[in-house]
CSV table of C-alpha atoms and ligand atoms in Angstrom, one decimal:
chain,number,residue,atom,x,y,z
A,1,MET,CA,0.0,0.0,0.0
A,2,ALA,CA,1.3,3.4,-1.0
A,3,LEU,CA,0.3,7.0,-0.5
A,4,ILE,CA,-0.6,8.3,-3.9
A,5,ILE,CA,-1.1,12.0,-4.8
A,6,GLN,CA,-2.8,12.7,-8.0
A,7,LYS,CA,-3.4,16.2,-9.4
A,8,TYR,CA,-5.9,16.8,-12.2
A,9,GLY,CA,-5.8,19.9,-14.3
A,10,GLY,CA,-8.8,21.9,-15.6
A,11,THR,CA,-9.4,20.0,-18.8
A,12,SER,CA,-9.6,16.7,-16.8
A,13,VAL,CA,-12.4,18.1,-14.7
A,14,ALA,CA,-14.0,20.4,-17.3
A,15,ASN,CA,-17.5,18.9,-17.0
A,16,ALA,CA,-19.5,16.2,-15.3
A,17,GLU,CA,-18.5,13.5,-17.8
A,18,ARG,CA,-14.8,14.3,-17.3
A,19,VAL,CA,-15.2,14.3,-13.5
A,20,LYS,CA,-16.8,10.8,-13.7
A,21,GLU,CA,-13.8,9.6,-15.7
A,22,VAL,CA,-11.4,11.0,-13.0
A,23,ALA,CA,-13.5,9.4,-10.3
A,24,LYS,CA,-13.2,6.0,-12.0
A,25,ARG,CA,-9.4,6.3,-12.1
A,26,VAL,CA,-9.2,7.4,-8.5
A,27,VAL,CA,-11.4,4.5,-7.4
A,28,LYS,CA,-9.2,2.0,-9.3
A,29,TYR,CA,-6.2,3.2,-7.2
A,30,LYS,CA,-8.2,3.1,-4.0
A,31,LYS,CA,-9.5,-0.4,-4.7
A,32,ALA,CA,-5.9,-1.5,-5.2
A,33,GLY,CA,-5.4,-0.7,-1.6
A,34,HIS,CA,-3.7,2.7,-1.8
A,35,ASP,CA,-4.3,5.8,0.2
A,36,VAL,CA,-5.3,8.5,-2.4
A,37,ILE,CA,-5.2,12.2,-2.2
A,38,VAL,CA,-6.5,14.1,-5.2
A,39,VAL,CA,-5.7,17.7,-5.9
A,40,VAL,CA,-7.8,19.5,-8.5
A,41,SER,CA,-7.8,22.7,-10.5
A,42,ALA,CA,-10.9,24.7,-11.4
A,43,PRO,CA,-12.8,23.4,-14.4
A,44,ALA,CA,-11.1,24.5,-17.7
A,45,GLY,CA,-11.7,28.1,-18.5
A,46,ARG,CA,-13.3,28.9,-15.1
A,47,THR,CA,-10.4,30.8,-13.6
A,48,ASP,CA,-10.1,32.9,-16.8
A,49,ALA,CA,-13.8,33.6,-16.6
A,50,LEU,CA,-13.5,34.7,-13.0
A,51,ILE,CA,-10.6,37.0,-13.7
A,52,LYS,CA,-12.7,38.5,-16.5
A,53,ARG,CA,-15.5,39.1,-14.1
A,54,ALA,CA,-13.2,40.9,-11.7
A,55,TYR,CA,-12.0,43.2,-14.4
A,56,GLU,CA,-15.6,43.9,-15.6
A,57,LEU,CA,-16.2,45.3,-12.1
A,58,SER,CA,-13.0,47.2,-11.6
A,59,ASP,CA,-9.8,48.1,-13.4
A,60,THR,CA,-7.9,47.5,-10.2
A,61,PRO,CA,-9.8,44.8,-8.3
A,62,ASN,CA,-8.9,44.6,-4.7
A,63,LYS,CA,-6.5,41.7,-4.4
A,64,ARG,CA,-8.0,40.1,-1.3
A,65,GLU,CA,-11.4,39.9,-3.1
A,66,PHE,CA,-9.7,38.8,-6.3
A,67,ASP,CA,-8.3,35.8,-4.5
A,68,MET,CA,-11.6,35.1,-2.7
A,69,LEU,CA,-13.3,35.1,-6.2
A,70,LEU,CA,-10.7,32.9,-7.9
A,71,THR,CA,-10.6,30.2,-5.2
A,72,SER,CA,-14.3,29.5,-5.9
A,73,GLY,CA,-13.3,27.7,-9.1
A,74,GLU,CA,-11.4,25.0,-7.3
A,75,GLN,CA,-14.2,24.5,-4.8
A,76,ILE,CA,-16.5,23.5,-7.7
A,77,SER,CA,-14.0,20.8,-8.7
A,78,ILE,CA,-13.4,19.3,-5.2
A,79,ALA,CA,-17.1,18.9,-4.3
A,80,SER,CA,-17.9,17.5,-7.8
A,81,LEU,CA,-15.2,14.9,-7.6
A,82,ALA,CA,-16.1,13.9,-4.0
A,83,ILE,CA,-19.7,13.4,-5.1
A,84,ALA,CA,-18.6,11.4,-8.1
A,85,VAL,CA,-16.3,9.2,-6.1
A,86,SER,CA,-19.0,8.5,-3.5
A,87,GLU,CA,-21.3,7.6,-6.3
A,88,LEU,CA,-18.9,4.8,-7.2
A,89,GLY,CA,-19.1,3.4,-3.7
A,90,GLU,CA,-15.9,4.7,-2.1
A,91,LYS,CA,-15.8,7.2,0.8
A,92,ALA,CA,-14.6,10.6,-0.3
A,93,VAL,CA,-14.3,14.0,1.4
A,94,SER,CA,-13.5,17.4,-0.1
A,95,LEU,CA,-11.3,19.8,1.9
A,96,ASN,CA,-10.2,23.3,1.2
A,97,ALA,CA,-7.1,25.3,2.3
A,98,PHE,CA,-8.9,26.8,5.3
A,99,GLN,CA,-9.9,23.4,6.7
A,100,VAL,CA,-6.4,22.0,6.6
A,101,ASN,CA,-4.6,25.1,7.6
A,102,PHE,CA,-2.6,25.4,4.4
A,103,LYS,CA,-0.6,28.4,5.4
A,104,THR,CA,0.9,30.8,2.9
A,105,THR,CA,2.5,34.3,2.9
A,106,SER,CA,0.1,37.2,2.6
A,107,ALA,CA,1.2,38.1,-1.0
A,108,HIS,CA,-2.3,37.9,-2.6
A,109,THR,CA,-2.3,36.5,-6.1
A,110,LYS,CA,1.2,35.1,-5.7
A,111,ALA,CA,1.4,33.7,-2.2
A,112,LYS,CA,4.2,31.3,-1.2
A,113,ILE,CA,3.5,28.2,0.9
A,114,ILE,CA,4.8,28.3,4.4
A,115,ASP,CA,3.4,25.3,6.2
A,116,ILE,CA,0.8,22.5,5.8
A,117,ASP,CA,-1.0,20.9,8.7
A,118,THR,CA,-1.4,17.3,7.7
A,119,GLU,CA,-3.4,16.1,10.7
A,120,LEU,CA,-6.9,16.4,9.3
A,121,ILE,CA,-5.9,14.9,6.0
A,122,GLN,CA,-4.3,12.0,7.8
A,123,GLU,CA,-7.4,11.5,9.9
A,124,LYS,CA,-9.6,11.5,6.9
A,125,LEU,CA,-7.4,9.0,5.1
A,126,ASN,CA,-7.3,6.7,8.2
A,127,GLU,CA,-11.1,6.7,8.1
A,128,GLY,CA,-10.9,5.3,4.6
A,129,ASN,CA,-11.6,8.4,2.6
A,130,VAL,CA,-10.3,9.5,-0.7
A,131,VAL,CA,-9.3,13.1,0.2
A,132,VAL,CA,-10.0,15.6,-2.5
A,133,PHE,CA,-8.1,18.8,-2.0
A,134,ALA,CA,-8.5,22.3,-3.6
A,135,GLY,CA,-5.3,23.3,-5.5
A,136,PHE,CA,-4.1,26.9,-6.0
A,137,GLN,CA,-5.4,28.2,-2.7
A,138,GLY,CA,-4.0,28.9,0.8
A,139,ILE,CA,-4.7,31.0,3.9
A,140,THR,CA,-2.5,33.6,5.7
A,141,LYS,CA,-1.8,33.6,9.4
A,142,ASN,CA,-4.8,35.9,9.8
A,143,ASN,CA,-7.0,33.4,7.9
A,144,GLU,CA,-7.3,35.5,4.7
A,145,ILE,CA,-7.7,33.5,1.5
A,146,THR,CA,-4.8,33.6,-0.9
A,147,THR,CA,-3.8,32.1,-4.3
A,148,LEU,CA,-0.5,30.7,-5.4
A,149,GLY,CA,-0.4,32.3,-8.9
A,150,ARG,CA,-1.7,30.9,-12.2
A,151,GLY,CA,-1.1,27.2,-12.6
A,152,GLY,CA,-0.4,26.9,-8.9
A,153,SER,CA,-2.3,23.6,-8.4
A,154,ASP,CA,0.8,21.6,-9.5
A,155,THR,CA,2.6,23.3,-6.6
A,156,THR,CA,-0.2,22.5,-4.2
A,157,ALA,CA,0.1,18.8,-5.2
A,158,VAL,CA,3.9,18.6,-4.8
A,159,ALA,CA,3.9,20.5,-1.6
A,160,LEU,CA,1.3,18.0,-0.2
A,161,GLY,CA,3.5,15.2,-1.4
A,162,ALA,CA,6.5,16.7,0.5
A,163,ALA,CA,4.4,17.3,3.7
A,164,LEU,CA,3.1,13.8,3.7
A,165,ASN,CA,6.3,12.1,2.5
A,166,ALA,CA,4.8,10.7,-0.6
A,167,ASP,CA,7.1,8.8,-3.0
A,168,GLU,CA,5.5,10.0,-6.1
A,169,VAL,CA,3.1,12.7,-7.3
A,170,GLU,CA,1.1,12.1,-10.5
A,171,ILE,CA,0.2,15.1,-12.4
A,172,TYR,CA,-2.6,14.4,-14.9
A,173,THR,CA,-3.1,16.8,-17.7
A,174,ASP,CA,-4.2,17.0,-21.3
A,175,VAL,CA,-0.8,16.2,-22.8
A,176,ASP,CA,0.9,12.8,-22.3
A,177,GLY,CA,4.3,14.1,-21.2
A,178,VAL,CA,7.1,16.6,-21.7
A,179,TYR,CA,8.3,16.9,-25.3
A,180,THR,CA,11.6,17.9,-26.8
A,181,ALA,CA,9.8,20.8,-28.4
A,182,ASP,CA,6.1,21.9,-28.6
A,183,PRO,CA,4.6,19.2,-30.8
A,184,ARG,CA,2.2,21.8,-32.3
A,185,VAL,CA,5.3,23.6,-33.7
A,186,VAL,CA,7.7,20.7,-34.4
A,187,LYS,CA,6.2,17.6,-36.0
A,188,GLU,CA,9.2,15.5,-35.0
A,189,ALA,CA,9.1,16.4,-31.3
A,190,LYS,CA,9.6,13.4,-29.1
A,191,LYS,CA,8.3,12.5,-25.7
A,192,ILE,CA,11.0,12.7,-23.0
A,193,LYS,CA,10.9,9.5,-20.8
A,194,THR,CA,12.8,10.8,-17.8
A,195,ILE,CA,14.2,14.3,-17.1
A,196,SER,CA,16.1,15.7,-14.1
A,197,TYR,CA,14.7,18.4,-11.9
A,198,GLN,CA,17.3,20.9,-13.2
A,199,GLU,CA,16.5,20.3,-16.8
A,200,MET,CA,12.8,20.4,-16.2
A,201,LEU,CA,13.1,23.7,-14.3
A,202,GLU,CA,15.0,25.1,-17.1
A,203,LEU,CA,12.5,23.9,-19.7
A,204,ALA,CA,9.6,25.3,-17.6
A,205,ALA,CA,11.4,28.6,-17.0
A,206,SER,CA,12.2,29.1,-20.7
A,207,GLY,CA,8.7,28.5,-22.0
A,208,ALA,CA,7.5,24.9,-21.7
A,209,LYS,CA,4.1,25.3,-20.0
A,210,VAL,CA,3.5,21.7,-18.8
A,211,LEU,CA,4.5,22.1,-15.1
A,212,HIS,CA,4.4,25.0,-12.7
A,213,PRO,CA,8.1,25.8,-12.1
A,214,ARG,CA,7.6,26.2,-8.4
A,215,SER,CA,6.3,22.6,-8.2
A,216,VAL,CA,9.5,21.4,-9.7
A,217,GLU,CA,11.6,23.4,-7.2
A,218,ILE,CA,9.7,21.8,-4.3
A,219,ALA,CA,10.0,18.3,-5.8
A,220,ALA,CA,13.8,18.8,-6.2
A,221,LYS,CA,14.2,20.0,-2.7
A,222,TYR,CA,12.4,17.1,-1.2
A,223,GLY,CA,13.3,14.4,-3.8
A,224,ILE,CA,9.8,13.8,-4.9
A,225,LYS,CA,9.3,12.0,-8.2
A,226,ILE,CA,6.8,13.6,-10.5
A,227,HIS,CA,5.0,11.6,-13.1
A,228,LEU,CA,3.4,13.9,-15.7
A,229,ARG,CA,0.9,12.0,-17.7
A,230,SER,CA,-2.4,12.2,-19.6
A,231,SER,CA,-5.8,11.8,-17.9
A,232,PHE,CA,-7.2,10.6,-21.2
A,233,ASP,CA,-5.3,7.3,-21.3
A,234,ASP,CA,-3.1,4.9,-19.3
A,235,SER,CA,0.2,5.5,-21.1
A,236,THR,CA,3.4,6.3,-19.1
A,237,GLY,CA,4.2,10.0,-19.4
A,238,THR,CA,7.4,11.8,-18.4
A,239,ILE,CA,9.2,11.1,-15.0
A,240,VAL,CA,10.8,14.1,-13.4
A,241,GLU,CA,13.4,12.9,-10.9
A,242,ASN,CA,17.1,13.0,-9.9
A,243,LYS,CA,19.5,11.9,-12.6
A,244,LYS,CA,20.5,8.3,-12.7
A,245,THR,CA,23.2,6.7,-10.6
A,246,ILE,CA,26.1,5.0,-12.3
A,247,ASP,CA,24.6,1.6,-11.4
A,248,GLU,CA,21.3,2.5,-13.1
A,249,ILE,CA,23.1,3.7,-16.1
A,250,GLU,CA,25.1,0.5,-16.4
A,251,SER,CA,22.1,-1.7,-15.9
A,252,GLN,CA,20.2,0.1,-18.6
A,253,ASN,CA,23.1,-0.2,-21.1
A,254,ILE,CA,23.3,3.6,-21.6
A,255,ASN,CA,26.3,4.3,-23.8
A,256,THR,CA,29.2,5.6,-21.7
A,257,LYS,CA,31.9,4.8,-24.2
A,258,GLY,CA,33.6,7.0,-26.8
A,259,ASP,CA,32.7,10.6,-26.6
A,260,ALA,CA,29.1,10.0,-25.5
A,261,MET,CA,30.0,10.6,-21.9
A,262,GLU,CA,31.0,14.2,-22.2
A,263,LYS,CA,28.8,15.2,-25.1
A,264,VAL,CA,26.2,17.7,-24.1
A,265,LYS,CA,22.8,16.1,-24.1
A,266,ILE,CA,20.3,18.6,-25.4
A,267,VAL,CA,16.9,17.8,-23.8
A,268,GLY,CA,14.7,20.3,-25.5
A,269,ILE,CA,14.1,23.5,-27.5
A,270,THR,CA,11.6,25.9,-26.0
A,271,SER,CA,10.3,29.2,-27.0
A,272,SER,CA,8.2,32.0,-25.6
A,273,LYS,CA,6.5,34.6,-27.6
A,274,ASN,CA,5.1,37.0,-25.0
A,275,GLU,CA,8.3,39.1,-24.4
A,276,GLY,CA,9.1,42.7,-24.7
A,277,ARG,CA,12.5,44.5,-24.7
A,278,ILE,CA,13.4,47.8,-23.1
A,279,THR,CA,16.6,49.8,-23.7
A,280,LEU,CA,17.8,52.6,-21.5
A,281,PHE,CA,20.5,54.3,-23.7
A,282,GLY,CA,23.2,56.8,-22.9
A,283,VAL,CA,23.3,55.7,-19.3
A,284,PRO,CA,26.2,57.2,-17.2
A,285,ASP,CA,28.9,54.6,-16.5
A,286,ARG,CA,29.3,54.6,-12.8
A,287,PRO,CA,28.8,52.2,-9.9
A,288,GLY,CA,25.2,51.9,-8.6
A,289,ILE,CA,23.3,52.6,-11.8
A,290,ALA,CA,22.2,49.0,-12.6
A,291,SER,CA,21.3,48.6,-9.0
A,292,LYS,CA,19.0,51.6,-9.2
A,293,VAL,CA,17.3,50.4,-12.3
A,294,PHE,CA,16.7,46.8,-11.3
A,295,SER,CA,15.8,47.5,-7.6
A,296,ARG,CA,13.1,49.9,-8.8
A,297,LEU,CA,11.7,47.2,-11.2
A,298,ALA,CA,11.9,44.6,-8.5
A,299,LYS,CA,10.0,46.9,-6.1
A,300,SER,CA,7.1,46.9,-8.6
A,301,LYS,CA,7.4,43.0,-8.8
A,302,ILE,CA,8.4,43.1,-12.4
A,303,ASN,CA,10.5,40.1,-13.4
A,304,THR,CA,13.3,40.9,-15.8
A,305,ASP,CA,14.7,38.0,-17.8
A,306,ILE,CA,17.7,38.6,-20.1
A,307,ILE,CA,19.8,41.7,-19.2
A,308,LEU,CA,22.5,43.1,-21.4
A,309,GLN,CA,24.8,46.1,-20.7
A,310,SER,CA,27.0,47.3,-23.5
A,311,SER,CA,29.5,50.1,-23.3
A,312,SER,CA,29.4,52.7,-26.0
A,313,ILE,CA,32.4,54.0,-27.9
A,314,ASN,CA,33.3,56.9,-25.7
A,315,LYS,CA,33.2,54.5,-22.6
A,316,GLU,CA,31.4,57.0,-20.4
A,317,LEU,CA,28.0,56.0,-21.4
A,318,ASN,CA,26.3,52.6,-21.5
A,319,ASN,CA,23.2,51.0,-22.9
A,320,ILE,CA,21.2,48.7,-20.7
A,321,SER,CA,18.7,46.4,-22.3
A,322,PHE,CA,16.4,43.9,-20.6
A,323,THR,CA,13.4,41.8,-21.4
A,324,VAL,CA,10.2,41.4,-19.5
A,325,LYS,CA,6.9,39.6,-20.1
A,326,SER,CA,4.5,41.4,-22.4
A,327,ASP,CA,2.0,41.9,-19.6
A,328,ASP,CA,4.6,43.9,-17.7
A,329,LEU,CA,5.9,45.9,-20.6
A,330,LYS,CA,3.7,49.0,-20.2
A,331,GLU,CA,4.5,49.4,-16.5
A,332,ALA,CA,8.2,48.6,-17.1
A,333,VAL,CA,8.4,51.4,-19.8
A,334,ALA,CA,6.8,53.9,-17.5
A,335,ILE,CA,9.2,53.0,-14.7
A,336,SER,CA,12.2,53.2,-17.1
A,337,GLU,CA,11.1,56.7,-18.1
A,338,GLN,CA,11.2,57.8,-14.4
A,339,ILE,CA,14.6,56.1,-13.9
A,340,LYS,CA,15.9,57.9,-17.0
A,341,GLU,CA,15.2,61.3,-15.5
A,342,LYS,CA,16.7,60.2,-12.1
A,343,ILE,CA,20.0,58.9,-13.5
A,344,GLY,CA,20.3,61.3,-16.4
A,345,ALA,CA,20.1,58.7,-19.2
A,346,GLU,CA,19.6,59.9,-22.7
A,347,GLY,CA,16.5,57.9,-23.6
A,348,VAL,CA,14.3,54.9,-23.4
A,349,SER,CA,13.2,52.7,-26.3
A,350,TYR,CA,11.2,49.5,-26.4
A,351,GLU,CA,10.2,46.8,-28.7
A,352,GLU,CA,6.9,44.8,-28.3
A,353,LYS,CA,7.1,41.8,-30.7
A,354,ILE,CA,10.1,39.8,-29.6
A,355,ALA,CA,10.5,36.2,-28.7
A,356,LYS,CA,12.9,34.0,-27.0
A,357,VAL,CA,14.2,30.6,-28.2
A,358,SER,CA,16.1,28.4,-25.8
A,359,VAL,CA,18.3,25.3,-26.1
A,360,VAL,CA,18.4,23.4,-22.9
A,361,GLY,CA,20.9,20.7,-21.9
A,362,ILE,CA,23.4,20.1,-19.1
A,363,GLY,CA,26.9,21.1,-19.8
A,364,LEU,CA,26.2,23.7,-22.5
A,365,LYS,CA,28.5,26.3,-21.0
A,366,THR,CA,31.6,24.3,-21.2
A,367,HIS,CA,30.9,23.1,-24.7
A,368,TYR,CA,31.6,26.2,-26.7
A,369,GLU,CA,31.2,24.2,-30.0
A,370,THR,CA,27.6,23.6,-29.2
A,371,THR,CA,27.0,27.3,-28.5
A,372,SER,CA,28.5,28.3,-31.8
A,373,GLU,CA,26.5,25.6,-33.6
A,374,ILE,CA,23.4,27.2,-32.2
A,375,PHE,CA,24.4,30.5,-33.6
A,376,ASP,CA,25.3,28.9,-36.9
A,377,THR,CA,21.9,27.2,-37.2
A,378,LEU,CA,20.1,30.5,-36.7
A,379,ALA,CA,22.5,32.3,-39.2
A,380,GLU,CA,21.9,29.6,-41.8
A,381,ASN,CA,18.2,30.2,-41.5
A,382,ASN,CA,18.7,34.0,-41.8
A,383,ILE,CA,17.4,34.6,-38.3
A,384,ASN,CA,18.8,37.7,-36.7
A,385,ILE,CA,19.8,37.4,-33.0
A,386,ASP,CA,19.1,40.4,-30.9
A,387,MET,CA,20.3,39.4,-27.4
A,388,ILE,CA,22.0,36.2,-26.1
A,389,SER,CA,22.2,34.7,-22.6
A,390,CYS,CA,24.2,31.6,-21.6
A,391,SER,CA,24.0,29.6,-18.4
A,392,GLU,CA,25.3,26.2,-17.4
A,393,ILE,CA,22.3,24.5,-19.0
A,394,ASN,CA,20.6,27.0,-21.2
A,395,VAL,CA,21.4,29.2,-24.2
A,396,SER,CA,18.7,31.7,-25.0
A,397,CYS,CA,18.5,34.0,-28.0
A,398,ILE,CA,16.1,36.9,-28.4
A,399,ILE,CA,14.8,37.0,-31.9
A,400,ARG,CA,11.9,38.5,-33.9
A,401,GLU,CA,8.6,36.9,-33.0
A,402,GLU,CA,7.9,36.0,-36.7
A,403,ASP,CA,11.0,33.9,-36.8
A,404,VAL,CA,10.4,31.8,-33.7
A,405,ASP,CA,8.7,28.7,-35.1
A,406,LYS,CA,11.4,28.5,-37.9
A,407,ALA,CA,14.1,28.8,-35.2
A,408,VAL,CA,12.6,26.1,-33.0
A,409,ASN,CA,12.3,23.7,-36.0
A,410,ALA,CA,15.8,24.4,-37.2
A,411,LEU,CA,17.4,23.9,-33.8
A,412,HIS,CA,15.4,20.8,-33.1
A,413,LYS,CA,16.5,19.3,-36.4
A,414,ARG,CA,20.2,20.1,-35.6
A,415,PHE,CA,20.4,19.0,-32.0
A,416,ILE,CA,17.6,16.5,-31.4
A,417,GLU,CA,16.6,14.7,-34.6
A,418,ILE,CA,20.2,13.4,-34.9
A,419,ASP,CA,20.0,10.4,-32.6
B,1,LIG,N1,-7.1,27.3,-11.6
B,1,LIG,C1,-5.8,27.9,-11.5
B,1,LIG,C2,-5.4,28.5,-12.8
B,1,LIG,O1,-6.1,28.3,-13.8
B,1,LIG,C3,-4.8,27.1,-10.9
B,1,LIG,C4,-4.4,25.9,-11.8
B,1,LIG,O2,-5.0,25.6,-12.8
B,1,LIG,O3,-3.4,25.3,-11.5
B,1,LIG,O4,-4.4,29.2,-12.9
B,2,LIG,MG1,-4.1,24.8,-14.8
């Protein structure tokens, strides 16, 4: 008997028919003798509809009320699933964040998990119930309702897994795993069987939307295996876990001979379209300027991604460029205009339609030939690179939005379709 945590996304609980299908799967696990905790998202489209409602009522909806409104979506799903499971003859109980003291910070709309009280959940399991828990929501120490940010139910599920010491968390979704590129863009994209936390984090951060990055961080920290799979069939999906030990590698006959050992293994090509770039030009070259610019942006909770500072010819002035998500562009431009005045920069320019394409694989940084092959591939396809950033496991290039699908296909062909 194991403790199984299953999380079902919005499309898996979109309507009564889908909820019944989920209930059947849950009951199958329960009947096999396992303890089952199910975390669910709001029915597909519900959270978007609630957000729309909030903005129909106000341009700046109060964040406390916003979270109160949004958490109602998940409550539809937990009660529906508990009813459906009971209907199949198994005991089931729905629980929300308030009932289990699922404590978070007070940062409404992007709260972080602090602590989970597992007592009630354990008690309900001991009584033979399937526990159906509301994803995405939490409560502050003052019992205010919070949410964890869009897509946060994955994080709820993995956090519960950590708190209850589960061996594995199954994340059921409408795709059957993580792919080497978005299968809608690249016909030859392949399903990845196993992937390390680090690689998965990098894929998620650079555009792959299958898993909430914070859920992967928690899984890595507590060593929880994630099985990402489809709720529409029984096929094995993608396992996210620590990299294999040498014994496992040997027992699976993975090639460790020749140059295979030190070759970079590219796991995937990702892209993200909703990016904007801002440049502050003619910025005085003295200590403390970058700190002023980025602390001001951080204060407004604007995440910057790629940052580039280049010195101009006379060496006394710099240009600082950075990218932000499209949603934040307007605000970031306004802030940059204020900063320009403060630091005596010459001007601010921005570009709306840019995209990022990323090649992800462990060891990229020390394999300069791979990095140059990435640039060659883009050049051969006549794609202009605007900005570049390299890390240990990720090379990202900012390019024009219209070139992005071509870039992903070309890079996939060069680095993934070879073996
Ligand atoms: N219902 C929330 C959302 O749509 C949380 C989730 O789906 O994970 O963002
Ligand atoms: Mg979701």
